[in-house]
Short mmCIF file of C-alpha atoms in Angstrom, two decimals:
data_model
loop_
_atom_site.label_atom_id
_atom_site.label_comp_id
_atom_site.label_asym_id
_atom_site.label_seq_id
_atom_site.Cartn_x
_atom_site.Cartn_y
_atom_site.Cartn_z
CA UNK Y 1 -3.61 -19.50 -24.48
CA UNK Y 2 -4.52 -20.78 -27.96
CA UNK Y 3 -8.15 -21.19 -26.90
CA UNK Y 4 -8.23 -17.59 -25.69
CA UNK Y 5 -6.83 -16.32 -29.00
CA UNK Y 6 -9.45 -18.31 -30.92
CA UNK Y 7 -12.23 -16.95 -28.72
CA UNK Y 8 -11.02 -13.38 -29.29
CA UNK Y 9 -10.98 -14.01 -33.02
CA UNK Y 10 -14.64 -15.05 -32.84
CA UNK Y 11 -15.65 -11.65 -31.43
CA UNK Y 12 -13.23 -9.67 -33.60
CA UNK Y 13 -13.72 -8.66 -37.24
CA UNK Y 14 -11.25 -9.91 -39.81
CA UNK Y 15 -8.58 -7.33 -40.71
CA UNK Y 16 -9.28 -4.86 -43.52
CA UNK Y 17 -6.00 -2.98 -43.99
CA UNK Y 18 -6.24 -0.27 -46.65
CA UNK Y 19 -3.93 0.02 -49.63
CA UNK Y 20 -1.32 2.66 -48.80
CA UNK Y 21 0.39 5.22 -50.99
CA UNK Y 22 4.04 6.20 -50.52
CA UNK Y 23 3.14 9.53 -48.86
CA UNK Y 24 1.02 7.72 -46.27
CA UNK Y 25 3.83 5.34 -45.40
CA UNK Y 26 6.22 8.28 -45.04
CA UNK Y 27 3.75 10.12 -42.81
CA UNK Y 28 3.32 7.13 -40.52
CA UNK Y 29 7.04 6.41 -40.41
CA UNK Y 30 7.98 9.96 -39.41
CA UNK Y 31 8.49 9.93 -35.63
CA UNK Y 32 7.30 13.52 -35.16
CA UNK Y 33 5.16 14.89 -37.99
CA UNK Y 34 1.75 13.45 -37.05
CA UNK Y 35 2.26 14.24 -33.40
CA UNK Y 36 3.34 17.80 -34.19
CA UNK Y 37 0.28 18.40 -36.37
CA UNK Y 38 -2.03 16.94 -33.72
CA UNK Y 39 -0.44 19.15 -31.07
CA UNK Y 40 -0.84 22.26 -33.24
CA UNK Y 41 -4.45 21.54 -34.25
CA UNK Y 42 -5.59 20.41 -30.80
CA UNK Y 43 -8.40 18.23 -32.15
CA UNK Y 44 -9.35 15.96 -35.05
CA UNK Y 45 -8.13 16.91 -38.51
CA UNK Y 46 -8.05 15.75 -42.10
CA UNK Y 47 -4.78 15.28 -43.99
CA UNK Y 48 -4.81 16.08 -47.73
CA UNK Y 49 -2.15 15.20 -50.29
CA UNK Y 50 -3.15 16.97 -53.53
CA UNK Y 51 -0.20 15.53 -55.47
CA UNK Y 52 -2.13 12.26 -55.48
CA UNK Y 53 -5.08 14.00 -57.17
CA UNK Y 54 -2.72 14.88 -60.02
CA UNK Y 55 -1.74 11.20 -60.33
CA UNK Y 56 -5.41 10.17 -60.48
CA UNK Y 57 -6.26 12.79 -63.11
CA UNK Y 58 -3.38 11.54 -65.22
CA UNK Y 59 -4.63 7.96 -64.90
CA UNK Y 60 -7.99 8.87 -66.44
CA UNK Y 61 -6.30 10.99 -69.13
CA UNK Y 62 -4.10 8.05 -70.12
CA UNK Y 63 -7.18 5.81 -70.43
CA UNK Y 64 -8.69 8.29 -72.89
CA UNK Y 65 -5.43 8.55 -74.82
CA UNK Y 66 -5.01 4.76 -75.12
CA UNK Y 67 -8.53 4.56 -76.58
CA UNK Y 68 -7.90 7.47 -78.92
CA UNK Y 69 -10.94 9.28 -77.52
CA UNK Y 70 -11.31 13.00 -76.90
CA UNK Y 71 -12.05 13.03 -73.17
CA UNK Y 72 -12.89 15.69 -70.62
CA UNK Y 73 -12.48 15.22 -66.86
CA UNK Y 74 -14.63 17.25 -64.47
CA UNK Y 75 -13.96 16.73 -60.77
CA UNK Y 76 -17.22 16.23 -58.83
CA UNK Y 77 -16.57 18.93 -56.24
CA UNK Y 78 -19.23 17.70 -53.82
CA UNK Y 79 -16.90 14.82 -52.94
CA UNK Y 80 -14.51 17.14 -51.09
CA UNK Y 81 -14.59 20.92 -50.87
CA UNK Y 82 -10.88 21.37 -50.04
CA UNK Y 83 -9.46 24.26 -52.10
CA UNK Y 84 -6.25 22.30 -52.61
CA UNK Y 85 -8.18 19.73 -54.70
CA UNK Y 86 -9.64 22.36 -57.05
CA UNK Y 87 -6.16 23.86 -57.35
CA UNK Y 88 -4.75 20.45 -58.29
CA UNK Y 89 -7.42 20.17 -60.98
CA UNK Y 90 -6.55 23.60 -62.35
CA UNK Y 91 -2.86 22.72 -62.44
CA UNK Y 92 -3.43 19.36 -64.14
CA UNK Y 93 -5.96 20.10 -66.85
CA UNK Y 94 -9.16 18.90 -65.21
CA UNK Y 95 -12.36 20.89 -64.94
CA UNK Y 96 -14.74 20.96 -62.00
CA UNK Y 97 -18.39 19.88 -61.72
CA UNK Y 98 -20.30 22.27 -59.43
CA UNK Y 99 -23.89 22.53 -58.23
CA UNK Y 100 -24.05 25.79 -56.29
CA UNK Y 101 -22.82 29.37 -56.40
CA UNK Y 102 -20.52 28.54 -53.50
CA UNK Y 103 -18.90 25.65 -55.38
CA UNK Y 104 -18.66 27.70 -58.58
CA UNK Y 105 -16.96 30.68 -56.99
CA UNK Y 106 -14.68 28.42 -54.94
CA UNK Y 107 -13.54 26.68 -58.13
CA UNK Y 108 -12.86 30.00 -59.85
CA UNK Y 109 -10.84 31.18 -56.85
CA UNK Y 110 -8.49 28.21 -57.26
CA UNK Y 111 -7.75 28.84 -60.93
CA UNK Y 112 -10.49 26.92 -62.73
CA UNK Y 113 -11.58 28.92 -65.76
CA UNK Y 114 -15.23 29.44 -66.63
CA UNK Y 115 -15.23 27.17 -69.67
CA UNK Y 116 -13.71 24.42 -67.49
CA UNK Y 117 -16.83 24.31 -65.31
CA UNK Y 118 -19.68 21.83 -65.59
CA UNK Y 119 -22.80 23.04 -63.70
CA UNK Y 120 -25.14 20.24 -62.65
CA UNK Y 121 -27.96 19.62 -60.19
CA UNK Y 122 -31.77 19.88 -60.25
CA UNK Y 123 -33.76 23.10 -60.74
CA UNK Y 124 -30.77 25.39 -60.43
CA UNK Y 125 -31.44 28.89 -59.13
CA UNK Y 126 -31.63 31.84 -61.52
CA UNK Y 127 -28.57 33.34 -59.85
CA UNK Y 128 -26.53 30.17 -60.44
CA UNK Y 129 -27.71 29.94 -64.06
CA UNK Y 130 -26.91 33.60 -64.70
CA UNK Y 131 -23.42 33.26 -63.23
CA UNK Y 132 -22.78 30.06 -65.19
CA UNK Y 133 -23.77 31.76 -68.44
CA UNK Y 134 -21.57 34.77 -67.72
CA UNK Y 135 -18.55 32.50 -67.20
CA UNK Y 136 -19.21 30.30 -70.23
CA UNK Y 137 -19.72 27.15 -68.17
CA UNK Y 138 -21.26 24.00 -69.63
CA UNK Y 139 -24.68 23.66 -67.97
CA UNK Y 140 -26.54 20.34 -67.63
CA UNK Y 141 -30.27 21.07 -67.92
CA UNK Y 142 -32.36 18.82 -65.69
CA UNK Y 143 -35.87 19.83 -66.77
CA UNK Y 144 -38.03 21.86 -69.15
CA UNK Y 145 -38.86 24.54 -66.61
CA UNK Y 146 -35.19 25.09 -65.88
CA UNK Y 147 -34.45 25.37 -69.60
CA UNK Y 148 -37.16 27.98 -70.06
CA UNK Y 149 -35.78 30.03 -67.15
CA UNK Y 150 -32.30 29.78 -68.67
CA UNK Y 151 -33.59 31.09 -71.99
CA UNK Y 152 -34.75 34.27 -70.25
CA UNK Y 153 -31.25 34.83 -68.86
CA UNK Y 154 -29.30 34.60 -72.10
CA UNK Y 155 -28.47 37.39 -74.56
CA UNK Y 156 -26.88 37.46 -78.01
CA UNK Y 157 -23.56 38.31 -76.33
CA UNK Y 158 -23.98 35.83 -73.46
CA UNK Y 159 -25.06 32.52 -74.95
CA UNK Y 160 -25.58 29.42 -72.86
CA UNK Y 161 -23.70 26.16 -73.48
CA UNK Y 162 -25.91 23.27 -72.40
CA UNK Y 163 -26.24 19.54 -72.12
CA UNK Y 164 -29.65 17.95 -71.71
CA UNK Y 165 -29.74 15.44 -68.86
CA UNK Y 166 -31.38 12.18 -69.86
CA UNK Y 167 -33.49 9.95 -67.61
CA UNK Y 168 -32.02 6.51 -68.35
CA UNK Y 169 -34.37 3.80 -69.56
CA UNK Y 170 -36.09 2.00 -66.70
CA UNK Y 171 -34.84 4.48 -64.11
CA UNK Y 172 -37.10 5.86 -61.37
CA UNK Y 173 -34.68 8.72 -60.66
CA UNK Y 174 -36.07 12.17 -59.94
CA UNK Y 175 -33.34 13.58 -62.21
CA UNK Y 176 -33.24 13.93 -65.97
CA UNK Y 177 -35.77 14.14 -68.80
CA UNK Y 178 -37.84 11.47 -70.51
CA UNK Y 179 -37.63 10.95 -74.27
CA UNK Y 180 -40.73 13.12 -74.81
CA UNK Y 181 -39.34 15.85 -72.58
CA UNK Y 182 -36.04 15.77 -74.48
CA UNK Y 183 -37.88 16.26 -77.77
CA UNK Y 184 -39.78 19.19 -76.29
CA UNK Y 185 -36.56 20.65 -74.89
CA UNK Y 186 -34.93 20.58 -78.30
CA UNK Y 187 -37.97 22.29 -79.79
CA UNK Y 188 -37.73 24.98 -77.09
CA UNK Y 189 -34.09 25.55 -78.00
CA UNK Y 190 -34.93 25.58 -81.70
CA UNK Y 191 -32.68 25.33 -84.69
CA UNK Y 192 -29.14 26.71 -84.45
CA UNK Y 193 -29.58 27.39 -80.74
CA UNK Y 194 -31.78 30.47 -81.19
CA UNK Y 195 -34.68 31.35 -78.90
CA UNK Y 196 -35.94 34.76 -80.00
CA UNK Y 197 -33.01 37.09 -79.38
CA UNK Y 198 -31.37 34.79 -76.81
CA UNK Y 199 -29.03 31.94 -77.65
CA UNK Y 200 -28.72 28.44 -76.25
CA UNK Y 201 -26.20 26.13 -77.87
CA UNK Y 202 -26.86 22.43 -77.38
CA UNK Y 203 -23.51 20.72 -76.88
CA UNK Y 204 -24.90 17.27 -76.16
CA UNK Y 205 -26.43 15.06 -73.50
CA UNK Y 206 -25.60 13.75 -70.04
CA UNK Y 207 -26.78 11.06 -67.65
CA UNK Y 208 -25.96 9.62 -64.25
CA UNK Y 209 -26.36 6.01 -63.15
CA UNK Y 210 -26.32 4.63 -59.63
CA UNK Y 211 -23.96 1.79 -58.90
CA UNK Y 212 -20.71 0.93 -60.65
CA UNK Y 213 -21.72 -0.96 -63.80
CA UNK Y 214 -19.36 -0.18 -66.69
CA UNK Y 215 -21.51 -1.95 -69.29
CA UNK Y 216 -24.66 -0.01 -68.40
CA UNK Y 217 -22.76 3.26 -68.79
CA UNK Y 218 -21.32 2.22 -72.14
CA UNK Y 219 -24.72 1.20 -73.50
CA UNK Y 220 -26.42 4.40 -72.33
CA UNK Y 221 -23.65 6.50 -73.90
CA UNK Y 222 -23.97 4.57 -77.15
CA UNK Y 223 -27.71 5.37 -77.30
CA UNK Y 224 -26.98 9.08 -76.97
CA UNK Y 225 -24.72 9.16 -80.02
CA UNK Y 226 -27.83 9.04 -82.21
CA UNK Y 227 -29.33 11.96 -80.30
CA UNK Y 228 -26.17 13.99 -80.89
CA UNK Y 229 -26.33 13.29 -84.61
CA UNK Y 230 -30.00 14.32 -84.75
CA UNK Y 231 -29.23 17.56 -82.89
CA UNK Y 232 -26.51 18.36 -85.41
CA UNK Y 233 -29.11 18.40 -88.19
CA UNK Y 234 -30.59 21.44 -86.40
CA UNK Y 235 -27.25 23.20 -86.39
CA UNK Y 236 -26.18 22.44 -82.83
CA UNK Y 237 -22.59 21.43 -81.96
CA UNK Y 238 -23.83 18.30 -80.11
CA UNK Y 239 -20.26 17.15 -79.59
CA UNK Y 240 -20.31 15.91 -75.97
CA UNK Y 241 -21.77 13.05 -73.96
CA UNK Y 242 -21.24 13.10 -70.20
CA UNK Y 243 -21.57 9.80 -68.38
CA UNK Y 244 -21.27 11.28 -64.87
CA UNK Y 245 -19.34 9.60 -62.09
CA UNK Y 246 -19.61 6.33 -60.21
CA UNK Y 247 -16.06 5.13 -60.88
CA UNK Y 248 -15.19 2.57 -58.23
CA UNK Y 249 -12.31 2.88 -55.78
CA UNK Y 250 -10.30 -0.08 -54.53
CA UNK Y 251 -9.69 0.42 -50.81
CA UNK Y 252 -8.69 -3.07 -49.63
CA UNK Y 253 -7.28 -6.30 -51.06
CA UNK Y 254 -9.59 -8.86 -52.65
CA UNK Y 255 -8.74 -11.61 -50.15
CA UNK Y 256 -9.41 -9.38 -47.12
CA UNK Y 257 -12.70 -8.14 -48.58
CA UNK Y 258 -13.85 -11.66 -49.45
CA UNK Y 259 -13.07 -12.94 -45.96
CA UNK Y 260 -14.92 -10.05 -44.35
CA UNK Y 261 -18.05 -10.25 -46.49
CA UNK Y 262 -18.29 -14.03 -46.24
CA UNK Y 263 -17.88 -14.16 -42.48
CA UNK Y 264 -19.31 -10.90 -41.09
CA UNK Y 265 -21.88 -11.39 -38.35
CA UNK Y 266 -23.38 -9.56 -35.36
CA UNK Y 267 -20.82 -11.14 -33.02
CA UNK Y 268 -18.20 -8.84 -34.50
CA UNK Y 269 -20.06 -5.64 -33.62
CA UNK Y 270 -20.56 -3.65 -30.46
CA UNK Y 271 -24.10 -4.08 -29.08
CA UNK Y 272 -24.89 -6.59 -31.83
CA UNK Y 273 -25.09 -3.85 -34.45
CA UNK Y 274 -25.63 -4.88 -38.07
CA UNK Y 275 -25.62 -3.20 -41.48
CA UNK Y 276 -27.53 -4.33 -44.54
CA UNK Y 277 -24.93 -3.29 -47.07
CA UNK Y 278 -21.54 -1.69 -47.55
CA UNK Y 279 -19.77 0.28 -50.22
CA UNK Y 280 -17.77 -2.21 -52.35
CA UNK Y 281 -14.44 -1.53 -50.66
CA UNK Y 282 -12.70 -3.92 -53.01
CA UNK Y 283 -13.23 -2.98 -56.64
CA UNK Y 284 -11.33 -5.10 -59.19
CA UNK Y 285 -11.33 -2.51 -62.02
CA UNK Y 286 -11.26 0.88 -60.29
CA UNK Y 287 -11.15 4.39 -61.72
CA UNK Y 288 -9.24 4.49 -65.03
CA UNK Y 289 -9.60 0.71 -65.52
CA UNK Y 290 -13.38 1.11 -65.30
CA UNK Y 291 -13.22 3.92 -67.88
CA UNK Y 292 -11.25 1.61 -70.18
CA UNK Y 293 -13.92 -1.07 -69.78
CA UNK Y 294 -16.62 1.46 -70.71
CA UNK Y 295 -14.74 2.59 -73.81
CA UNK Y 296 -14.02 -0.98 -74.95
CA UNK Y 297 -17.59 -2.29 -74.60
CA UNK Y 298 -19.17 -2.79 -78.03
CA UNK Y 299 -16.45 -0.58 -79.55
CA UNK Y 300 -17.83 2.57 -77.92
CA UNK Y 301 -14.47 4.30 -78.40
CA UNK Y 302 -14.65 3.70 -82.15
CA UNK Y 303 -18.20 5.08 -82.33
CA UNK Y 304 -17.16 8.20 -80.44
CA UNK Y 305 -14.12 8.76 -82.66
CA UNK Y 306 -16.04 8.17 -85.89
CA UNK Y 307 -18.64 10.75 -84.91
CA UNK Y 308 -16.28 13.34 -83.39
CA UNK Y 309 -17.93 13.11 -79.98
CA UNK Y 310 -16.11 13.97 -76.79
CA UNK Y 311 -16.77 11.80 -73.72
CA UNK Y 312 -16.97 13.73 -70.45
CA UNK Y 313 -16.73 12.13 -67.03
CA UNK Y 314 -17.45 13.57 -63.58
CA UNK Y 315 -15.52 11.45 -61.06
CA UNK Y 316 -15.44 12.54 -57.44
CA UNK Y 317 -14.34 9.75 -55.15
CA UNK Y 318 -12.09 8.24 -57.83
CA UNK Y 319 -10.05 11.44 -58.22
CA UNK Y 320 -9.56 11.48 -54.45
CA UNK Y 321 -8.37 7.89 -54.13
CA UNK Y 322 -5.51 7.82 -51.57
CA UNK Y 323 -5.47 11.63 -51.44
CA UNK Y 324 -6.31 12.05 -47.77
CA UNK Y 325 -6.86 10.55 -44.32
CA UNK Y 326 -8.68 11.51 -41.12
CA UNK Y 327 -6.99 11.67 -37.73
CA UNK Y 328 -8.58 11.45 -34.27
CA UNK Y 329 -7.00 11.46 -30.82
CA UNK Y 330 -7.95 8.83 -28.25
CA UNK Y 331 -9.30 10.61 -25.18
CA UNK Y 332 -10.96 7.78 -23.29
CA UNK Y 333 -10.99 3.99 -22.97
CA UNK Y 334 -13.26 1.39 -21.36
CA UNK Y 335 -13.27 -2.38 -21.23
CA UNK Y 336 -16.43 -4.18 -22.29
CA UNK Y 337 -17.14 -7.88 -22.79
CA UNK Y 338 -18.63 -10.03 -25.53
CA UNK Y 339 -19.20 -13.70 -24.81
CA UNK Y 340 -17.26 -13.09 -21.59
CA UNK Y 341 -14.19 -11.94 -23.54
CA UNK Y 342 -12.86 -8.40 -23.10
CA UNK Y 343 -12.60 -5.79 -25.81
CA UNK Y 344 -11.61 -2.14 -25.78
CA UNK Y 345 -14.17 0.61 -26.33
CA UNK Y 346 -12.48 3.91 -27.20
CA UNK Y 347 -13.76 7.47 -27.26
CA UNK Y 348 -12.01 9.86 -29.64
CA UNK Y 349 -12.07 13.64 -29.78
CA UNK Y 350 -14.40 14.05 -32.77
CA UNK Y 351 -17.68 12.66 -34.07
CA UNK Y 352 -18.78 10.18 -36.71
CA UNK Y 353 -20.19 13.16 -38.64
CA UNK Y 354 -16.61 13.65 -39.82
CA UNK Y 355 -16.49 10.09 -41.18
CA UNK Y 356 -19.65 10.12 -43.22
CA UNK Y 357 -20.28 6.57 -44.41
CA UNK Y 358 -22.93 6.16 -41.72
CA UNK Y 359 -24.90 8.85 -43.55
CA UNK Y 360 -25.74 5.90 -45.83
CA UNK Y 361 -26.57 3.62 -42.86
CA UNK Y 362 -23.28 1.84 -43.27
CA UNK Y 363 -19.81 1.93 -41.72
CA UNK Y 364 -16.44 2.99 -43.04
CA UNK Y 365 -14.58 -0.29 -43.20
CA UNK Y 366 -10.86 0.22 -43.95
CA UNK Y 367 -9.11 -0.37 -40.63
CA UNK Y 368 -7.83 2.67 -38.74
CA UNK Y 369 -4.12 2.75 -38.00
CA UNK Y 370 -2.98 3.17 -34.40
CA UNK Y 371 -0.11 5.64 -34.01
CA UNK Y 372 2.57 5.68 -32.75
CA UNK Y 373 3.57 2.07 -33.39
CA UNK Y 374 4.54 0.22 -30.22
CA UNK Y 375 4.78 -3.45 -29.26
CA UNK Y 376 1.77 -5.07 -27.67
CA UNK Y 377 -0.86 -7.77 -27.92
CA UNK Y 378 -3.61 -7.67 -30.59
CA UNK Y 379 -6.71 -6.10 -29.04
CA UNK Y 380 -10.30 -6.17 -30.35
CA UNK Y 381 -11.36 -2.52 -30.37
CA UNK Y 382 -14.49 -0.48 -31.13
CA UNK Y 383 -14.30 3.28 -31.61
CA UNK Y 384 -16.88 5.65 -30.18
CA UNK Y 385 -17.05 9.41 -30.63
CA UNK Y 386 -17.37 12.47 -28.46
CA UNK Y 387 -21.09 13.30 -28.61
CA UNK Y 388 -23.83 12.21 -26.23
CA UNK Y 389 -25.55 10.08 -28.89
CA UNK Y 390 -25.48 6.30 -28.49
CA UNK Y 391 -25.28 6.01 -32.27
CA UNK Y 392 -22.15 8.20 -32.54
CA UNK Y 393 -19.69 5.42 -33.34
CA UNK Y 394 -16.85 5.59 -35.83
CA UNK Y 395 -16.33 1.82 -35.79
CA UNK Y 396 -19.03 -0.47 -34.41
CA UNK Y 397 -17.09 -3.56 -35.36
CA UNK Y 398 -14.28 -4.87 -33.18
CA UNK Y 399 -11.16 -4.02 -35.12
CA UNK Y 400 -8.02 -6.11 -34.47
CA UNK Y 401 -5.70 -3.28 -33.43
CA UNK Y 402 -2.10 -4.44 -33.01
CA UNK Y 403 -1.96 -3.31 -29.37
CA UNK Y 404 -4.13 -1.75 -26.71
CA UNK Y 405 -4.73 1.93 -27.45
CA UNK Y 406 -3.82 4.52 -24.84
CA UNK Y 407 -5.18 7.99 -24.17
CA UNK Y 408 -3.25 10.42 -26.37
CA UNK Y 409 -2.66 7.91 -29.17
CA UNK Y 410 -3.83 8.81 -32.67
CA UNK Y 411 -6.17 6.80 -34.87
CA UNK Y 412 -5.74 7.43 -38.59
CA UNK Y 413 -8.63 6.40 -40.84
CA UNK Y 414 -7.05 5.99 -44.29
CA UNK Y 415 -8.31 7.09 -47.70
CA UNK Y 416 -11.17 9.25 -46.45
CA UNK Y 417 -10.90 12.18 -48.90
CA UNK Y 418 -13.74 10.87 -51.08
CA UNK Y 419 -17.00 11.98 -49.41
CA UNK Y 420 -16.06 10.97 -45.87
CA UNK Y 421 -14.72 14.36 -44.76
CA UNK Y 422 -17.46 16.75 -45.82
CA UNK Y 423 -20.72 14.98 -46.64
CA UNK Y 424 -22.11 15.02 -43.12
CA UNK Y 425 -19.87 17.41 -41.17
CA UNK Y 426 -21.53 19.36 -38.39
CA UNK Y 427 -20.47 21.46 -35.42
CA UNK Y 428 -22.80 19.38 -33.22
CA UNK Y 429 -22.26 20.13 -29.52
CA UNK Y 430 -20.33 23.16 -30.86
CA UNK Y 431 -17.39 20.85 -31.41
CA UNK Y 432 -15.04 22.26 -34.05
CA UNK Y 433 -15.26 20.92 -37.59
CA UNK Y 434 -11.91 19.22 -38.31
CA UNK Y 435 -9.66 21.47 -40.40
CA UNK Y 436 -7.82 20.21 -43.46
CA UNK Y 437 -4.05 20.02 -43.37
CA UNK Y 438 -2.19 19.93 -46.70
CA UNK Y 439 1.02 17.92 -46.99
CA UNK Y 440 3.78 19.13 -49.29
CA UNK Y 441 6.66 16.95 -50.44
CA UNK Y 442 9.85 19.00 -50.29
CA UNK Y 443 12.00 16.07 -51.40
CA UNK Y 444 13.77 15.19 -48.20
CA UNK Y 445 10.68 15.45 -46.00
CA UNK Y 446 6.97 16.22 -45.81
CA UNK Y 447 5.84 19.63 -44.56
CA UNK Y 448 2.34 20.86 -43.79
CA UNK Y 449 0.12 23.92 -44.04
CA UNK Y 450 -3.53 24.57 -43.31
CA UNK Y 451 -5.70 24.38 -46.41
CA UNK Y 452 -6.70 27.73 -47.91
CA UNK Y 453 -10.36 27.20 -46.99
#
């Protein structure tokens, strides 16, 4: 028996249980709620808990307050388009970062005011620029041509509030402006924000960095303080630096992540699949702690305070940490073998397009939770999806589920609100896109509604 268990462990991935919030534990412990929602929806669905978004916003705000820095939080709306998230931002003092007319109007419809919008993205359309100006949004200019088009859309009574997006030193990004282009952009704007009879007011500079390096963000922000001070000599407010997003999220415990990354091999995966890299699912200084590290590096907070500069951030995933999960129903099961040992291969009622990490040629690693809980023997399990594509797998790796899954059981993938739900969704095969269900805490129990969108 012991030899069999050891052999199964050789073909099975090490466990990666996700950190759980109180609302998730209550949802899983309720004997009826998940089953009732699944019965009503009749297919896969996403669960949202916007009260957690409020907690995350407050965490970033407290980091600013501890550092004594004037901070502005703009939710990166691309991370999840659920109306309930924008509403949570409106109710808790956060703005929203948008990149399309659809995102802008959706944010307004949930109570975000025009001056609480940050409009980003490359070569924005004239219609988006015009609407952003009319609502008094802060607009991040990505290039000279875009700035010149914006100038033609402003009037003395409808001035534009802009940041100039900087191409960081050594970056090969297609976004942002070089030092020479920034100088030319400032000359286009002119002194005191006047271009002929139109007005553009330069409120500062922005940048985005790939990865999750706090020090690199602090050093880039520090460089832009000098640019703000130079812009002030021309009469511009130049009071804001936006460092974008990229605030890490801690999904799983350090020990579990270390064991997985040190031992992962093709033997753990269906059909010998392999991935070159993964999102860092354990992050030792996530979200607000990363912001604190940025502000503390080389006394950045002091430099910002001394020069009356506001630091803006645009977190997406980090504001959605533990704010939602994705639920599939098991609708088929097969037994396959690896090294002559059996494992379970499930088919669920949705597709991997609703769990979007594979968009980045990776896999979503926090272990799904099998519901309802029942006794049974640990079972190595892979999870396939409902389309006819061989590649349509939610979990290639053999997950150590606590028992053998049965048709009708639910699989809950935890903490999926950040990018997983929307980034790659598609009605492929004319399968329905999973709706979003919003949980409300009424004190004695959780209740649910469909999201407004």
